[in-house]
Short mmCIF file of C-alpha atoms and ligand atoms in Angstrom, two decimals:
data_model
loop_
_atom_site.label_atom_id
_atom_site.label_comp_id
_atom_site.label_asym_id
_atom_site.label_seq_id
_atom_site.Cartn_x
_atom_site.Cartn_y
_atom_site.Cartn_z
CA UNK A 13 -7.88 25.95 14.89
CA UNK A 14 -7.03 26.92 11.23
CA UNK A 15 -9.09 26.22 8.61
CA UNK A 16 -11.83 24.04 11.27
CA UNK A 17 -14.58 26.97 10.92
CA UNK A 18 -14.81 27.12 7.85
CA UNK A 19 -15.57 23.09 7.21
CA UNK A 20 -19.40 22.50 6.12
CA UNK A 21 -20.36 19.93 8.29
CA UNK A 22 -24.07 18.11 7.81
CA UNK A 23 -23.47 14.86 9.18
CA UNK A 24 -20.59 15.05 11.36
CA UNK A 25 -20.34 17.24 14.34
CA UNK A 26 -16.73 18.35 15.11
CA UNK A 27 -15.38 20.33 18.45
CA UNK A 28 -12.12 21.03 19.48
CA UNK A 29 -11.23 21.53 23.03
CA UNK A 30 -8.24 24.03 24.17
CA UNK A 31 -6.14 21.26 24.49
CA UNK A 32 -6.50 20.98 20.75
CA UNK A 33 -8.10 17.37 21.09
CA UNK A 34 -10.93 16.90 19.01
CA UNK A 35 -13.88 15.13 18.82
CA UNK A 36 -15.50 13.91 15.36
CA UNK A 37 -19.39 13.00 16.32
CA UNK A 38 -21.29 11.26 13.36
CA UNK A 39 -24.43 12.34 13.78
CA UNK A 40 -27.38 10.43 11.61
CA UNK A 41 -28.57 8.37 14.46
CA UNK A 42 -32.16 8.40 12.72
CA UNK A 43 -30.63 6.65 10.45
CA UNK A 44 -28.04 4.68 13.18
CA UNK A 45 -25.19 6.94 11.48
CA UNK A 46 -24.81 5.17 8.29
CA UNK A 47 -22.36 6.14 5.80
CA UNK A 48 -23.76 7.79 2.87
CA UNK A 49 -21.61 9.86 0.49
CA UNK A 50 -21.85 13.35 1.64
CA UNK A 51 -20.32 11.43 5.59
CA UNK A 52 -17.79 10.25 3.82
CA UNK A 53 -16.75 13.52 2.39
CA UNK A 54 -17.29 15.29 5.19
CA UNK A 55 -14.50 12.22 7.31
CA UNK A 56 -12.27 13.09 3.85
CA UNK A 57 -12.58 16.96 5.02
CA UNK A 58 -12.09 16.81 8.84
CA UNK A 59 -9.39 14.43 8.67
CA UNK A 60 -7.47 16.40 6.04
CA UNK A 61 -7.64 19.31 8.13
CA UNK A 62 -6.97 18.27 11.55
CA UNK A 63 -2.95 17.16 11.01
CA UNK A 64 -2.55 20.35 9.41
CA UNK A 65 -4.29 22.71 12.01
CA UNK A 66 -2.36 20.98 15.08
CA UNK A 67 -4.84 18.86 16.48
CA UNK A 68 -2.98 16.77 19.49
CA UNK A 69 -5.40 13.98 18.95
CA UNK A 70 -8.61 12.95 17.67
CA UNK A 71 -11.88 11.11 19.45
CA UNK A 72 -14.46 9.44 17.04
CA UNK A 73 -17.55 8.51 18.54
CA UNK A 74 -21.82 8.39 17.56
CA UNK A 75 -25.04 9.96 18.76
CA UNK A 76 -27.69 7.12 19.12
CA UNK A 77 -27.15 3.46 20.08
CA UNK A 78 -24.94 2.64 17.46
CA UNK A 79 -21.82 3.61 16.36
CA UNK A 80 -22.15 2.90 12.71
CA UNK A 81 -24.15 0.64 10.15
CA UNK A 82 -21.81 0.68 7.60
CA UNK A 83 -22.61 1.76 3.95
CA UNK A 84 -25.93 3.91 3.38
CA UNK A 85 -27.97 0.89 1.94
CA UNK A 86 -31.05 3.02 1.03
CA UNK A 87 -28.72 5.42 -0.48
CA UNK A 88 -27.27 2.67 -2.76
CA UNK A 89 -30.21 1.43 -4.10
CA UNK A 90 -31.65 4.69 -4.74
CA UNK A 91 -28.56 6.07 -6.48
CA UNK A 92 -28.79 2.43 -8.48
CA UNK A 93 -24.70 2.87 -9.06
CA UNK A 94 -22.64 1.05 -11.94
CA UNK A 95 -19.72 -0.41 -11.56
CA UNK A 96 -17.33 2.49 -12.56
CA UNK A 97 -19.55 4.93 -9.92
CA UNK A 98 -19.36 2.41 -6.73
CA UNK A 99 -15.62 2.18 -7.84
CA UNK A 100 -15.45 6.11 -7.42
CA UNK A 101 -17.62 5.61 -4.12
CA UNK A 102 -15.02 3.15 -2.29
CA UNK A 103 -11.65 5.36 -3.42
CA UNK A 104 -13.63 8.10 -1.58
CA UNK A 105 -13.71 5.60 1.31
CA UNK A 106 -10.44 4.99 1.14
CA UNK A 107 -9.33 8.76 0.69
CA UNK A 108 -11.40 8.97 4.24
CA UNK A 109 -9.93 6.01 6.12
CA UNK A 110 -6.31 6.39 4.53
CA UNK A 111 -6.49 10.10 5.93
CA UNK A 112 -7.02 8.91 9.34
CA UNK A 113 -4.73 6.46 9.80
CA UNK A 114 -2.07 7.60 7.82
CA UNK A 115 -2.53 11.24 8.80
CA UNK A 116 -0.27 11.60 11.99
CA UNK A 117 -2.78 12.70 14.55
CA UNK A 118 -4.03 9.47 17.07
CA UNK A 119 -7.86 8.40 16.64
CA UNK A 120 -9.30 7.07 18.98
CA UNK A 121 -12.92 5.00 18.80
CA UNK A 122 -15.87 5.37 21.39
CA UNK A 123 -17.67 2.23 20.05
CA UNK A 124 -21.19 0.97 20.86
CA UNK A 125 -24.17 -0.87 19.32
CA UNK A 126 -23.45 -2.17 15.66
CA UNK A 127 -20.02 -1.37 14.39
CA UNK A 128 -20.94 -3.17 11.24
CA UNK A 129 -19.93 -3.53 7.11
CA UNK A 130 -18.65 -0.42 6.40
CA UNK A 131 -18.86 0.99 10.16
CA UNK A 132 -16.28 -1.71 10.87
CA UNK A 133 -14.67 -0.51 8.02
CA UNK A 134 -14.41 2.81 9.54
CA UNK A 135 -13.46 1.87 13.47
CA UNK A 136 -10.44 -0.13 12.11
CA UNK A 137 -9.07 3.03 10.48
CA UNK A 138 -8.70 4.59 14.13
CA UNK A 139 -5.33 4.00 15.97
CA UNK A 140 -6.97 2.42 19.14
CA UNK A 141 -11.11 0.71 19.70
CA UNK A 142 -12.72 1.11 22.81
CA UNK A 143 -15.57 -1.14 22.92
CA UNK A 144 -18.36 -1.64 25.70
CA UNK A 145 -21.15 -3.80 27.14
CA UNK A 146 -23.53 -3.78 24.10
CA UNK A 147 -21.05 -2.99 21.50
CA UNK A 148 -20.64 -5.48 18.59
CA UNK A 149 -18.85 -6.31 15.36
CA UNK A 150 -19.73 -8.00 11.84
CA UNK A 151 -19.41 -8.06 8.17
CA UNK A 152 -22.82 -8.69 6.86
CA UNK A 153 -21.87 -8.17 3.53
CA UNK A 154 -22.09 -11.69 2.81
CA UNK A 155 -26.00 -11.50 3.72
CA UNK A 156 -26.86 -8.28 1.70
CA UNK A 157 -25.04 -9.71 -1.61
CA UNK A 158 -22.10 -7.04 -1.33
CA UNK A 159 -18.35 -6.97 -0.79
CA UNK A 160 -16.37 -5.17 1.61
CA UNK A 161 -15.48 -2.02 -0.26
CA UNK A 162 -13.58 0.67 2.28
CA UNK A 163 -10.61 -1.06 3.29
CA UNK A 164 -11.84 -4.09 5.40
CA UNK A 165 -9.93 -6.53 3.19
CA UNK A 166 -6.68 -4.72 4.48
CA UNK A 167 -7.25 -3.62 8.11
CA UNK A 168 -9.78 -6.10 9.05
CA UNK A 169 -7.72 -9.09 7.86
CA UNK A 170 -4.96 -7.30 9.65
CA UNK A 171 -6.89 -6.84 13.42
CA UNK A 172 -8.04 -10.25 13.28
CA UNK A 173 -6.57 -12.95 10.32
CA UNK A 174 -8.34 -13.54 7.02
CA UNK A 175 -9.95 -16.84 8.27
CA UNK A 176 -11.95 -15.23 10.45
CA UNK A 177 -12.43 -12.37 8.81
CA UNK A 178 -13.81 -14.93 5.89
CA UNK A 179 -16.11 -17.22 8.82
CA UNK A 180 -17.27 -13.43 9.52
CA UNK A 181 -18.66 -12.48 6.26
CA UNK A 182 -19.47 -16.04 4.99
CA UNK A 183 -21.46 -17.03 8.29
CA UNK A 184 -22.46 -13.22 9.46
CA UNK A 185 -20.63 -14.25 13.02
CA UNK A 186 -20.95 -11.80 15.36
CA UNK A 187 -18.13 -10.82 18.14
CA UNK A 188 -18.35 -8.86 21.43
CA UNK A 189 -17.36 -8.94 24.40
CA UNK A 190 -14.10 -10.09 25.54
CA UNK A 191 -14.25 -12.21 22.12
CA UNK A 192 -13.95 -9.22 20.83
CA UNK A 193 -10.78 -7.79 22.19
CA UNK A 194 -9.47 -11.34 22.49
CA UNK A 195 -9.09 -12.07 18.43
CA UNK A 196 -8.25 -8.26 17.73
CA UNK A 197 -11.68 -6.31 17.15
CA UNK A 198 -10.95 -3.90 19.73
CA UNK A 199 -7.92 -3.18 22.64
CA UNK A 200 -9.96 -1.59 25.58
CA UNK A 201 -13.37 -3.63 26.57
CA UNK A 202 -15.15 -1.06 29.16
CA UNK A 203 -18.00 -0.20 31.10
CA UNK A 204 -17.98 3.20 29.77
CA UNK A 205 -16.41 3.62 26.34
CA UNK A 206 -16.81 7.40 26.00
CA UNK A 207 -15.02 8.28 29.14
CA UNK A 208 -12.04 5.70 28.75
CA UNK A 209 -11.74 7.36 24.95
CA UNK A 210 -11.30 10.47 26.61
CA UNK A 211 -8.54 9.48 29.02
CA UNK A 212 -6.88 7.73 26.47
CA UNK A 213 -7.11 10.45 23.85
CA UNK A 214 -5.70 12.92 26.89
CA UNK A 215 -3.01 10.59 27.40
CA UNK A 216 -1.45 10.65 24.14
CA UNK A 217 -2.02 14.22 23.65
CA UNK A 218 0.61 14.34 26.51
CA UNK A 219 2.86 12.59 24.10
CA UNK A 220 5.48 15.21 21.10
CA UNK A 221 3.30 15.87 18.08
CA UNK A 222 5.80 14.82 16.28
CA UNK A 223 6.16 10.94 18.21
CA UNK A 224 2.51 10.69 17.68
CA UNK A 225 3.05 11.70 13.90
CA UNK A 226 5.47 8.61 13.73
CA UNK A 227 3.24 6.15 15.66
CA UNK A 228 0.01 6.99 13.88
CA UNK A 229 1.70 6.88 10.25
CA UNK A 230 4.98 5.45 10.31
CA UNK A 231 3.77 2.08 11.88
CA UNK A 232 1.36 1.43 9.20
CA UNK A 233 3.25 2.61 6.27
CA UNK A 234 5.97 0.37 7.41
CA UNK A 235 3.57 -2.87 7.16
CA UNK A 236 3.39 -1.65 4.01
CA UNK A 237 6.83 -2.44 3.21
CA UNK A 238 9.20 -5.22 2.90
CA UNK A 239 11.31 -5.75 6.15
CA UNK A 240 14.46 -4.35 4.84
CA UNK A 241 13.06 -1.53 3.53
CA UNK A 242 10.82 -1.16 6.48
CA UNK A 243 14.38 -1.33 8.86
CA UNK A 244 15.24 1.43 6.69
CA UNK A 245 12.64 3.58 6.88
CA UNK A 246 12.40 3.17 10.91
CA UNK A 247 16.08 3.96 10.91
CA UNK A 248 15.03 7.41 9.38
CA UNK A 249 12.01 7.90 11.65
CA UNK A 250 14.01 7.20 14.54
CA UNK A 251 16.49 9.38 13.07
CA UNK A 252 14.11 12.81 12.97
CA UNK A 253 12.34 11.51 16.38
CA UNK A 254 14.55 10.91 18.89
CA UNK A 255 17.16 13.80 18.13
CA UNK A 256 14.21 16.26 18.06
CA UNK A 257 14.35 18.75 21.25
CA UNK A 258 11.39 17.52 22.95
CA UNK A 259 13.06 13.81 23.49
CA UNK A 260 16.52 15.87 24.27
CA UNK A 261 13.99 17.44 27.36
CA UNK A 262 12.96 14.24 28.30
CA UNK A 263 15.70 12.61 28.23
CA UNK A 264 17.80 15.35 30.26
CA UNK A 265 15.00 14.56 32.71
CA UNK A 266 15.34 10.85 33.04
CA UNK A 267 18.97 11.49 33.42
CA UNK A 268 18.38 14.25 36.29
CA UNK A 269 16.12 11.28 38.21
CA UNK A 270 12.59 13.93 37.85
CA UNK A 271 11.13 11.89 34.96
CA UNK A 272 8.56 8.86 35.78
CA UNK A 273 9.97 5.65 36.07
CA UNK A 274 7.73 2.79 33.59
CA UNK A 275 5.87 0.22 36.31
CA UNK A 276 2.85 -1.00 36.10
CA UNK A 277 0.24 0.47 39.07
CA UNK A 278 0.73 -0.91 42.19
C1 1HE B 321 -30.01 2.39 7.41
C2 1HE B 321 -28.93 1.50 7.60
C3 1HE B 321 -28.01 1.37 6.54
C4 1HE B 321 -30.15 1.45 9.36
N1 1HE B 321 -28.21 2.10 5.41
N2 1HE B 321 -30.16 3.09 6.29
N3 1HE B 321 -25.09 -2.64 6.90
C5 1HE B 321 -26.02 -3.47 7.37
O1 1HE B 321 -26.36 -4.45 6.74
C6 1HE B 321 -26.66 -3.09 8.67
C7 1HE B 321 -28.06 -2.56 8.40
N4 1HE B 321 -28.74 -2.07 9.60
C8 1HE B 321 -29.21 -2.88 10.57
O2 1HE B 321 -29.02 -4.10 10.55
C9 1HE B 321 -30.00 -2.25 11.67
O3 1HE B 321 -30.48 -0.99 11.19
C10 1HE B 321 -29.18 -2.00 12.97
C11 1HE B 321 -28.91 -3.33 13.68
C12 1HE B 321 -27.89 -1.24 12.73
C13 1HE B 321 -30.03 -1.10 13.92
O4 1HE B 321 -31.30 -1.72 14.11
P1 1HE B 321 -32.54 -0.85 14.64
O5 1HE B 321 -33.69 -1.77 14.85
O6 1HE B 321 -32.10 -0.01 15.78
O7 1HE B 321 -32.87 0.23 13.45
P2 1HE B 321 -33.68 0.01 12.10
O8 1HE B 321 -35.15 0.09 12.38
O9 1HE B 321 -33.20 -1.18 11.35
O10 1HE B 321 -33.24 1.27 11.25
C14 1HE B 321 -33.58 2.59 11.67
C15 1HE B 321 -33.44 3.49 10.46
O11 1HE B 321 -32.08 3.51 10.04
C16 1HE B 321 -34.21 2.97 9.25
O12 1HE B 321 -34.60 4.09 8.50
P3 1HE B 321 -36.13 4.62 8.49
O13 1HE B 321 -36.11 5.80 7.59
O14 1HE B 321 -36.96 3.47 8.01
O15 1HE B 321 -36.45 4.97 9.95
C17 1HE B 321 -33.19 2.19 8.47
O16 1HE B 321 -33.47 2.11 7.09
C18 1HE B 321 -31.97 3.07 8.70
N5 1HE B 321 -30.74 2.32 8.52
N6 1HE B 321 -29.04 0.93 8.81
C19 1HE B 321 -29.26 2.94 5.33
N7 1HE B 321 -26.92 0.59 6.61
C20 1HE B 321 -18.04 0.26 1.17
S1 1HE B 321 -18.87 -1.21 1.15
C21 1HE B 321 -19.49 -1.47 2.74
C22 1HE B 321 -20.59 -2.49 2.69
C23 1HE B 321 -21.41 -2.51 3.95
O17 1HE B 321 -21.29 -1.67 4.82
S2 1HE B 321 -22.52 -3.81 4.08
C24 1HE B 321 -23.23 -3.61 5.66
C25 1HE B 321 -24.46 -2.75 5.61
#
């Protein structure tokens, strides 16, 4: 795909498949794939790329046991930041996160082991969480003397309410489990994470680019807004989407009886 080969990748391993669905690895598990600063310029790289070069959909998962533990704290305290630099740091973050889930191509999140701090941080950017037996969530930041700093004020407090979100970083509660998907953490709770990812992410690929464009940014820019606006802006979405040919398709296909009826699985 355009522009993919020529991405220099350290940290993050990236594939795409000929169905154009592609798979974003991270891939420190020595050091259980925390976030240091060349990661998060490699996530600002990949996911400014992949909208543009047609990707259908996108699958984040790990290598090791865990899917991510959050910030590089060694890297911190080396680099021994001031203020102004971690400020720098977190827009980077943000320039990452707000890429994926404002850039119009689904995400979707193989989760396992510690999805913690900023690894959180990270799996709430993705459009859907697929979590498994041993996979768990927290905010530790509370414990380490830090504050969330990529975005977990917004889309953490979103997933789940700011009390908890507070009881999590103030107490260091953990969730998993069906806790997990119960307040919000995560949608899908599975035996195997990595395969339900993929039949999700195949799923949606199924779906117009162009729908998928609107779920995967419209939807959040929306909460962004105030409800009128937010009626407004739909009304314009709606406008492009369902007038573009490959609804007209669809539609002339529900009409003609050939096009699946919505039931649940027998
Ligand atoms: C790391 C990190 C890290 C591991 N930064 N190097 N995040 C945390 O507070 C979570 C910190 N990590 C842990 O609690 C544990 O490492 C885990 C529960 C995730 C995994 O435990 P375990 O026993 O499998 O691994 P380990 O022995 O603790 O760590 C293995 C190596 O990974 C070790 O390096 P090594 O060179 O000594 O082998 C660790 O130093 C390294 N490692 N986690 C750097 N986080 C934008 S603001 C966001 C703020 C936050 O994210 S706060 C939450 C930080």
């Amino acid at each position: 795909m355009r522009g993919i080969a020529d991405l220099r990748l350290s940290n993050i391993l990236l594939t795409v498949d000929d169905d154009r669905i592609a798979t974003v690895t991270l891939n420190r598990p020595a050091k259980r794939n925390a976030l240091d600063l060349a990661t998060i310029d490699e996530l600002v790289d990949i996911f400014s790329i992949l909208p543009r070069a047609g990707a259908r959909a996108a699958i984040l998962r790990a290598e090791g046991d865990h899917f991510c533990a959050g910030l590089d704290l060694v890297e911190h305290h080396r680099e021994n930041r001031s203020a102004a630099d971690f400020m720098q740091v977190c827009l980077r973050w943000h320039e990452a996160f707000n890429k994926m889930e404002y850039g119009g191509v689904p995400v979707i999140a193989a989760l396992k082991g510690a999805v913690v701090g900023g690894g959180l941080e990270l799996a709430s950017a993705a459009h859907i969480r697929v979590a498994g037996p041993d996979t768990y969530f927290g905010l530790p930041e509370g414990q380490r003397g830090l504050f969330t700093g990529g975005g977990a004020t917004i889309r953490v407090a979103g997933l789940i309410g700011k009390a908890r979100m507070i009881d999590m970083m103030l107490s260091g509660r953990l969730y998993r489990g069906q806790e997990a998907v119960d307040v919000g953490l995560c949608q899908y709770l599975v035996d195997d994470p990595e395969a339900k990812t993929v039949a999700i992410a195949r799923t949606a690929a199924e779906n117009p680019p162009l729908s998928n464009f609107a779920i995967c940014s419209a939807i959040s820019h929306m909460q962004n807004m105030s409800g009128l606006d937010a009626a407004y802006a739909e009304a314009m979405v709606a406008g492009v989407i369902n007038t573009q040919d490959a609804a007209r398709e669809r539609l002339a296909a529900f009409a003609q009886g050939t096009a699946a009826r919505i039931k649940p699985e027998a």
